[in-house]
Amino acid sequence: MQQNYRFKMGITLSIASFLMLILAACGSTASNNQTHGKSGTDTLNGQSQAVAMRGYVDATGQKINIPANPQRVVTTQYLDAMLALGVKPVGAASHVLEGDYLKGKIDGIADIGNPTNVEKVLELEPDLIIATEDTAPEVKEQLEKIAPTVSVSFGGGDVFKQLRDVAAVLGKDKEAEQWIASFNNKAEEGRKKLTGKFKKDETVTIYMAYDKNVLRVYGARNVGHVIYRSLELNPPEYIRQKLAKDPRFNYVYDVISMEKLPELSGDRIIMLVYDEASKDGMLKQIEQSALWRNLPAVKNHKVYFIKADPWFTYSPLAIEQSLDEAVKMFSVDPK
C-alpha cells in the first residue's frame, strides 16, 4: 500500500514539473512577442528588459528603427514642440534653451551645445535623438552611434507640420491635433477681441532690423504667422502676391534696402528689433532717414516695436505667446 502511494506521488510530481516547464516556456514566448522590429535592451533594477521598437521613415527618406515609447530623448532643435506635446527631453541645443518665454518649463534639461557636443549627448544616455535635415553628416554619423537619430524637416512646412512631424516620432499624434485646435480657438478669440480696431482694407507690414545694416520684410512665417494667418490682418500688396504663390508658407523674408520703405510699408508697421546691436545699428539708420519719417504709418503713430523673444522664434509655444502679445498690443494705440 505504501509502495503504491509512493509510486502515485512520484507520477504526480513528475507531471507537475512537466507542466511548470511548459508554462515557463509559454511565458518566455509571450514576452518575446511584445517586441517588434529591431530589439533593444533597457535596464531596470539591474535586470535586462526588451524594448519595443518600430520602423520610421524620416525627412531624409531613411528608414530607422526607433523606440515605440522613448523615455530619454535629446533634440537639436525641437524642444518647444516636444514641450507642447507634453514631453520633456533630457537634453536640447543651446539656442533653443535661450528664450525667456520658456522660463519655468526647461528646468533640468541639459544643454548639449550648438554645434552639438557629441560627448555631452553620450553622457545623457538617450534612447532617441531628434535632429533636423540640415545636421552635418559627420555629426549625424556620431549621433547614430549613440541612439536612433531621426531627422525632422524644419524648412519643409509651417510650424503645424513641424509639430505633427515631431508628434509622429514620439507617438503623440493626438496631442498634436489637440494643441493645434486649441491654438486656432485662441486665434479666433483674438480676432473677436480686435473687432473694430482695424479698418477693412488696412494693411500691416512686418520689418526686422538686424545688426548694423540688414533690413528684412517678412511673409507668413515667424512673426508673420501670427499677424497674417492667426489674426488674418492684411499684408501689403508685395507680400500678398508672395503669399498667393506660397501655399505651404515656405517664404520667410526678403532682405531689402531702405529705398523700398515707401513701396512696401502699409498703414501700420511692426518693427522687430533683433538685439541691442540692431537697435544701435540698422534701426538707428532707419529712424534717422527722411524715407522713414515721411511714411504714413510713422506720421500717424502706427508703428509697433517688438523684440526677438518670442516673436522671432518659429515654434508652437513661441507663436502662442506672440499671439497673446499681439492681441494685447493691438488693443491699444501705439505710443
Tab-separated table of C-alpha atoms in Angstrom:
chain	number	residue	atom	x	y	z
A	1	MET	CA	0.000	0.000	0.000
A	2	GLN	CA	2.763	2.367	0.947
A	3	GLN	CA	4.681	1.458	-2.248
A	4	ASN	CA	1.603	2.247	-4.390
A	5	TYR	CA	1.269	5.600	-2.594
A	6	ARG	CA	4.904	6.464	-3.261
A	7	PHE	CA	4.535	5.405	-6.899
A	8	LYS	CA	1.445	7.654	-7.371
A	9	MET	CA	3.172	10.588	-5.645
A	10	GLY	CA	6.164	10.201	-7.932
A	11	ILE	CA	3.958	10.337	-11.039
A	12	THR	CA	2.097	13.393	-9.677
A	13	LEU	CA	5.339	15.265	-9.025
A	14	SER	CA	6.682	14.411	-12.475
A	15	ILE	CA	3.520	15.713	-14.151
A	16	ALA	CA	3.613	18.913	-12.047
A	17	SER	CA	7.247	19.530	-13.010
A	18	PHE	CA	6.455	18.977	-16.693
A	19	LEU	CA	3.550	21.477	-16.552
A	20	MET	CA	5.749	24.084	-14.882
A	21	LEU	CA	8.316	23.771	-17.694
A	22	ILE	CA	5.577	24.250	-20.330
A	23	LEU	CA	4.200	27.359	-18.551
A	24	ALA	CA	7.663	28.835	-18.251
A	25	ALA	CA	8.268	28.329	-21.971
A	26	CYS	CA	4.912	29.951	-22.829
A	27	GLY	CA	5.751	32.919	-20.612
A	28	SER	CA	9.059	33.380	-22.401
A	29	THR	CA	7.331	33.271	-25.810
A	30	ALA	CA	4.715	35.835	-24.726
A	31	SER	CA	7.472	38.183	-23.529
A	32	ASN	CA	9.294	37.990	-26.860
A	33	ASN	CA	6.082	38.723	-28.776
A	34	GLN	CA	5.787	42.115	-27.072
A	35	THR	CA	8.688	43.483	-29.123
A	36	HIS	CA	8.631	44.018	-32.851
A	37	GLY	CA	11.077	45.309	-35.375
A	38	LYS	CA	14.610	45.590	-34.062
A	39	SER	CA	15.034	44.647	-30.404
A	40	GLY	CA	16.852	46.809	-27.937
A	41	THR	CA	17.604	46.462	-24.254
A	42	ASP	CA	16.988	48.580	-21.225
A	43	THR	CA	17.825	48.061	-17.615
A	44	LEU	CA	15.552	48.373	-14.619
A	45	ASN	CA	16.833	47.422	-11.168
A	46	GLY	CA	19.777	45.763	-12.839
A	47	GLN	CA	17.642	43.427	-14.967
A	48	SER	CA	17.694	43.427	-18.764
A	49	GLN	CA	14.363	44.139	-20.457
A	50	ALA	CA	13.333	44.047	-24.124
A	51	VAL	CA	12.412	47.456	-25.619
A	52	ALA	CA	9.645	47.609	-28.240
A	53	MET	CA	10.846	49.171	-31.495
A	54	ARG	CA	9.058	50.352	-34.647
A	55	GLY	CA	10.076	51.415	-38.124
A	56	TYR	CA	10.017	55.092	-39.102
A	57	VAL	CA	10.956	56.905	-42.333
A	58	ASP	CA	12.418	60.327	-41.548
A	59	ALA	CA	12.688	63.571	-43.528
A	60	THR	CA	15.774	62.343	-45.385
A	61	GLY	CA	13.985	59.186	-46.559
A	62	GLN	CA	15.988	56.994	-44.225
A	63	LYS	CA	14.168	54.085	-42.560
A	64	ILE	CA	15.097	53.839	-38.889
A	65	ASN	CA	14.088	51.567	-36.033
A	66	ILE	CA	13.098	53.777	-33.104
A	67	PRO	CA	11.692	53.089	-29.615
A	68	ALA	CA	7.918	52.758	-29.622
A	69	ASN	CA	7.842	54.580	-26.284
A	70	PRO	CA	11.032	56.659	-25.924
A	71	GLN	CA	11.973	57.682	-22.394
A	72	ARG	CA	15.183	59.707	-22.799
A	73	VAL	CA	15.046	61.992	-25.828
A	74	VAL	CA	17.659	64.508	-26.946
A	75	THR	CA	16.849	67.153	-29.582
A	76	THR	CA	18.986	69.594	-31.534
A	77	GLN	CA	16.003	71.811	-32.467
A	78	TYR	CA	12.506	70.737	-31.426
A	79	LEU	CA	12.450	71.459	-27.690
A	80	ASP	CA	9.461	73.787	-28.000
A	81	ALA	CA	7.408	71.271	-29.986
A	82	MET	CA	8.207	68.493	-27.520
A	83	LEU	CA	7.074	70.626	-24.585
A	84	ALA	CA	3.838	71.450	-26.421
A	85	LEU	CA	3.272	67.690	-26.723
A	86	GLY	CA	3.891	67.132	-23.011
A	87	VAL	CA	7.309	65.510	-23.484
A	88	LYS	CA	10.352	66.916	-21.690
A	89	PRO	CA	13.667	65.992	-23.334
A	90	VAL	CA	16.740	65.141	-21.263
A	91	GLY	CA	18.904	67.370	-23.465
A	92	ALA	CA	18.499	70.160	-26.028
A	93	ALA	CA	20.670	72.515	-28.080
A	94	SER	CA	21.850	75.805	-26.575
A	95	HIS	CA	19.982	78.084	-28.978
A	96	VAL	CA	16.559	76.593	-28.174
A	97	LEU	CA	17.135	76.926	-24.420
A	98	GLU	CA	17.711	80.686	-24.552
A	99	GLY	CA	14.153	82.001	-24.856
A	100	ASP	CA	12.738	83.819	-21.849
A	101	TYR	CA	9.278	82.632	-22.913
A	102	LEU	CA	10.338	79.104	-21.852
A	103	LYS	CA	11.254	80.049	-18.282
A	104	GLY	CA	9.878	77.566	-15.774
A	105	LYS	CA	9.418	74.915	-18.467
A	106	ILE	CA	13.010	73.828	-19.111
A	107	ASP	CA	14.402	73.177	-15.638
A	108	GLY	CA	16.525	70.030	-15.594
A	109	ILE	CA	17.100	69.885	-19.364
A	110	ALA	CA	20.807	69.530	-20.142
A	111	ASP	CA	22.499	71.870	-22.631
A	112	ILE	CA	24.117	69.855	-25.453
A	113	GLY	CA	25.675	72.918	-27.062
A	114	ASN	CA	25.392	74.418	-30.534
A	115	PRO	CA	27.044	72.961	-32.537
A	116	THR	CA	26.211	69.671	-30.860
A	117	ASN	CA	28.595	68.402	-28.193
A	118	VAL	CA	28.537	64.687	-29.002
A	119	GLU	CA	30.275	63.723	-25.761
A	120	LYS	CA	27.570	65.519	-23.758
A	121	VAL	CA	24.880	63.657	-25.692
A	122	LEU	CA	26.644	60.365	-24.930
A	123	GLU	CA	26.645	61.177	-21.193
A	124	LEU	CA	22.852	61.629	-21.257
A	125	GLU	CA	22.326	58.042	-22.484
A	126	PRO	CA	19.396	58.898	-24.798
A	127	ASP	CA	17.252	56.204	-26.373
A	128	LEU	CA	16.229	58.591	-29.193
A	129	ILE	CA	17.697	61.711	-30.834
A	130	ILE	CA	15.587	64.139	-32.890
A	131	ALA	CA	17.601	66.378	-35.227
A	132	THR	CA	16.957	68.459	-38.374
A	133	GLU	CA	17.550	67.599	-42.002
A	134	ASP	CA	20.436	70.100	-42.007
A	135	THR	CA	22.518	68.255	-39.397
A	136	ALA	CA	26.107	67.944	-40.606
A	137	PRO	CA	26.713	64.392	-41.927
A	138	GLU	CA	29.722	63.833	-39.659
A	139	VAL	CA	27.711	64.900	-36.595
A	140	LYS	CA	24.737	62.749	-37.543
A	141	GLU	CA	27.023	59.751	-38.032
A	142	GLN	CA	28.368	60.184	-34.491
A	143	LEU	CA	24.859	60.638	-33.047
A	144	GLU	CA	23.639	57.475	-34.771
A	145	LYS	CA	26.276	55.513	-32.871
A	146	ILE	CA	24.724	56.718	-29.595
A	147	ALA	CA	20.997	56.212	-30.299
A	148	PRO	CA	18.493	56.063	-33.185
A	149	THR	CA	18.635	59.526	-34.790
A	150	VAL	CA	15.598	60.884	-36.657
A	151	SER	CA	15.694	63.911	-38.966
A	152	VAL	CA	12.581	66.114	-38.856
A	153	SER	CA	12.322	68.802	-41.529
A	154	PHE	CA	12.438	72.377	-40.255
A	155	GLY	CA	12.080	74.173	-43.581
A	156	GLY	CA	9.708	71.763	-45.311
A	157	GLY	CA	6.490	73.131	-43.851
A	158	ASP	CA	4.977	75.511	-41.346
A	159	VAL	CA	5.020	75.284	-37.554
A	160	PHE	CA	1.991	72.980	-37.506
A	161	LYS	CA	3.671	70.498	-39.838
A	162	GLN	CA	6.782	70.579	-37.659
A	163	LEU	CA	4.652	69.810	-34.602
A	164	ARG	CA	2.878	66.951	-36.363
A	165	ASP	CA	6.185	65.509	-37.586
A	166	VAL	CA	7.701	65.562	-34.106
A	167	ALA	CA	4.498	64.040	-32.737
A	168	ALA	CA	4.722	61.215	-35.285
A	169	VAL	CA	8.202	60.351	-34.000
A	170	LEU	CA	7.080	60.392	-30.368
A	171	GLY	CA	3.720	58.690	-30.884
A	172	LYS	CA	1.859	61.846	-29.814
A	173	ASP	CA	-0.345	62.484	-32.868
A	174	LYS	CA	-3.485	63.020	-30.768
A	175	GLU	CA	-1.718	65.566	-28.548
A	176	ALA	CA	-0.538	67.492	-31.615
A	177	GLU	CA	-4.055	67.819	-33.033
A	178	GLN	CA	-5.362	68.913	-29.647
A	179	TRP	CA	-2.689	71.608	-29.366
A	180	ILE	CA	-3.351	72.925	-32.879
A	181	ALA	CA	-7.110	73.027	-32.274
A	182	SER	CA	-6.576	74.893	-29.017
A	183	PHE	CA	-4.270	77.411	-30.714
A	184	ASN	CA	-6.729	78.024	-33.539
A	185	ASN	CA	-9.506	78.609	-30.997
A	186	LYS	CA	-7.300	81.152	-29.238
A	187	ALA	CA	-6.630	82.866	-32.584
A	188	GLU	CA	-10.372	83.078	-33.251
A	189	GLU	CA	-10.914	84.631	-29.827
A	190	GLY	CA	-8.120	87.108	-30.584
A	191	ARG	CA	-9.766	88.184	-33.830
A	192	LYS	CA	-13.028	88.787	-31.985
A	193	LYS	CA	-11.253	90.923	-29.364
A	194	LEU	CA	-9.779	93.084	-32.123
A	195	THR	CA	-13.090	93.633	-33.896
A	196	GLY	CA	-13.361	97.318	-34.780
A	197	LYS	CA	-9.673	98.020	-34.184
A	198	PHE	CA	-8.769	97.798	-37.878
A	199	LYS	CA	-10.386	99.287	-40.961
A	200	LYS	CA	-11.459	96.780	-43.605
A	201	ASP	CA	-8.588	97.375	-46.051
A	202	GLU	CA	-5.952	98.466	-43.526
A	203	THR	CA	-2.566	96.827	-44.166
A	204	VAL	CA	0.261	95.787	-41.850
A	205	THR	CA	3.921	95.428	-42.858
A	206	ILE	CA	6.426	93.459	-40.787
A	207	TYR	CA	10.071	94.553	-40.819
A	208	MET	CA	13.085	93.368	-38.902
A	209	ALA	CA	16.169	95.482	-38.178
A	210	TYR	CA	19.187	93.206	-37.842
A	211	ASP	CA	22.781	94.019	-36.933
A	212	LYS	CA	24.339	97.139	-38.492
A	213	ASN	CA	22.880	97.164	-41.970
A	214	VAL	CA	20.275	94.436	-42.549
A	215	LEU	CA	16.595	95.230	-43.103
A	216	ARG	CA	14.079	92.466	-43.797
A	217	VAL	CA	10.422	92.368	-44.754
A	218	TYR	CA	8.523	89.256	-43.604
A	219	GLY	CA	5.961	86.857	-45.013
A	220	ALA	CA	3.712	84.428	-43.121
A	221	ARG	CA	6.295	82.567	-41.048
A	222	ASN	CA	7.769	83.627	-37.693
A	223	VAL	CA	6.110	86.944	-36.807
A	224	GLY	CA	4.015	86.726	-39.954
A	225	HIS	CA	2.278	83.516	-38.871
A	226	VAL	CA	0.544	85.322	-36.021
A	227	ILE	CA	-0.144	88.560	-37.895
A	228	TYR	CA	-1.273	87.286	-41.285
A	229	ARG	CA	-2.551	83.778	-40.549
A	230	SER	CA	-3.780	83.749	-36.948
A	231	LEU	CA	-5.177	87.288	-36.782
A	232	GLU	CA	-5.885	87.451	-40.538
A	233	LEU	CA	-4.599	91.006	-40.912
A	234	ASN	CA	-3.885	92.316	-44.422
A	235	PRO	CA	-0.315	92.281	-45.748
A	236	PRO	CA	0.898	94.964	-48.178
A	237	GLU	CA	0.445	94.145	-51.880
A	238	TYR	CA	4.029	92.944	-52.362
A	239	ILE	CA	3.699	90.387	-49.556
A	240	ARG	CA	0.164	89.460	-50.595
A	241	GLN	CA	1.428	88.438	-54.026
A	242	LYS	CA	4.257	86.427	-52.456
A	243	LEU	CA	1.847	84.538	-50.193
A	244	ALA	CA	-0.536	83.811	-53.071
A	245	LYS	CA	2.269	81.757	-54.660
A	246	ASP	CA	3.268	80.109	-51.377
A	247	PRO	CA	0.507	77.706	-50.171
A	248	ARG	CA	2.914	75.831	-47.867
A	249	PHE	CA	4.144	79.079	-46.232
A	250	ASN	CA	7.807	78.451	-47.008
A	251	TYR	CA	8.513	82.085	-47.881
A	252	VAL	CA	10.147	83.688	-44.852
A	253	TYR	CA	11.509	87.153	-45.752
A	254	ASP	CA	13.324	89.347	-48.256
A	255	VAL	CA	16.331	91.494	-47.454
A	256	ILE	CA	15.570	94.980	-48.742
A	257	SER	CA	17.158	98.411	-48.936
A	258	MET	CA	15.729	101.434	-47.124
A	259	GLU	CA	14.729	102.839	-50.511
A	260	LYS	CA	11.992	100.153	-50.566
A	261	LEU	CA	10.294	101.507	-47.436
A	262	PRO	CA	7.785	103.800	-49.218
A	263	GLU	CA	6.769	100.999	-51.604
A	264	LEU	CA	6.390	98.202	-49.001
A	265	SER	CA	5.125	99.990	-45.899
A	266	GLY	CA	1.463	99.500	-45.039
A	267	ASP	CA	-0.933	101.553	-42.931
A	268	ARG	CA	0.689	100.035	-39.857
A	269	ILE	CA	4.236	98.823	-39.298
A	270	ILE	CA	5.604	96.198	-36.963
A	271	MET	CA	9.350	96.596	-36.457
A	272	LEU	CA	11.155	93.663	-34.868
A	273	VAL	CA	14.454	94.838	-33.357
A	274	TYR	CA	16.632	91.748	-33.111
A	275	ASP	CA	19.011	92.879	-30.334
A	276	GLU	CA	20.879	95.873	-28.892
A	277	ALA	CA	23.387	95.827	-31.758
A	278	SER	CA	20.470	96.088	-34.173
A	279	LYS	CA	18.953	98.923	-32.160
A	280	ASP	CA	22.168	100.925	-32.301
A	281	GLY	CA	22.858	99.890	-35.897
A	282	MET	CA	20.166	99.291	-38.526
A	283	LEU	CA	17.262	100.732	-36.550
A	284	LYS	CA	19.137	103.984	-35.901
A	285	GLN	CA	19.889	104.317	-39.620
A	286	ILE	CA	16.229	103.793	-40.466
A	287	GLU	CA	14.865	106.235	-37.904
A	288	GLN	CA	17.322	108.953	-38.982
A	289	SER	CA	16.252	108.717	-42.630
A	290	ALA	CA	13.727	111.034	-44.258
A	291	LEU	CA	12.238	107.997	-46.019
A	292	TRP	CA	11.154	106.590	-42.653
A	293	ARG	CA	9.960	109.849	-41.132
A	294	ASN	CA	7.703	110.518	-44.135
A	295	LEU	CA	5.913	107.168	-44.058
A	296	PRO	CA	2.160	107.499	-43.289
A	297	ALA	CA	2.392	104.829	-40.577
A	298	VAL	CA	5.166	106.790	-38.846
A	299	LYS	CA	3.352	110.115	-39.171
A	300	ASN	CA	0.131	108.559	-37.837
A	301	HIS	CA	1.929	106.891	-34.907
A	302	LYS	CA	1.028	103.407	-36.137
A	303	VAL	CA	4.410	101.738	-35.552
A	304	TYR	CA	4.829	98.831	-33.105
A	305	PHE	CA	8.294	97.866	-31.867
A	306	ILE	CA	8.763	94.273	-30.749
A	307	LYS	CA	11.635	92.082	-29.510
A	308	ALA	CA	13.039	88.840	-30.884
A	309	ASP	CA	11.845	86.880	-27.851
A	310	PRO	CA	9.329	85.330	-28.506
A	311	TRP	CA	8.410	86.873	-31.873
A	312	PHE	CA	11.394	85.741	-33.935
A	313	THR	CA	11.168	82.066	-32.931
A	314	TYR	CA	9.014	79.892	-35.178
A	315	SER	CA	7.778	77.161	-32.872
A	316	PRO	CA	4.492	76.285	-31.113
A	317	LEU	CA	4.936	77.861	-27.682
A	318	ALA	CA	6.630	80.930	-29.178
A	319	ILE	CA	3.784	81.712	-31.583
A	320	GLU	CA	1.273	81.087	-28.803
A	321	GLN	CA	2.880	83.763	-26.619
A	322	SER	CA	3.324	86.027	-29.635
A	323	LEU	CA	-0.408	85.730	-30.300
A	324	ASP	CA	-1.182	86.800	-26.729
A	325	GLU	CA	1.180	89.760	-27.040
A	326	ALA	CA	-0.207	90.746	-30.457
A	327	VAL	CA	-3.795	90.909	-29.202
A	328	LYS	CA	-2.682	92.995	-26.237
A	329	MET	CA	-0.514	95.219	-28.457
A	330	PHE	CA	-3.244	95.972	-30.967
A	331	SER	CA	-5.836	96.598	-28.269
A	332	VAL	CA	-4.251	99.964	-27.515
A	333	ASP	CA	-2.825	102.673	-29.765
A	334	PRO	CA	0.999	102.585	-30.118
A	335	LYS	CA	2.970	105.305	-28.399
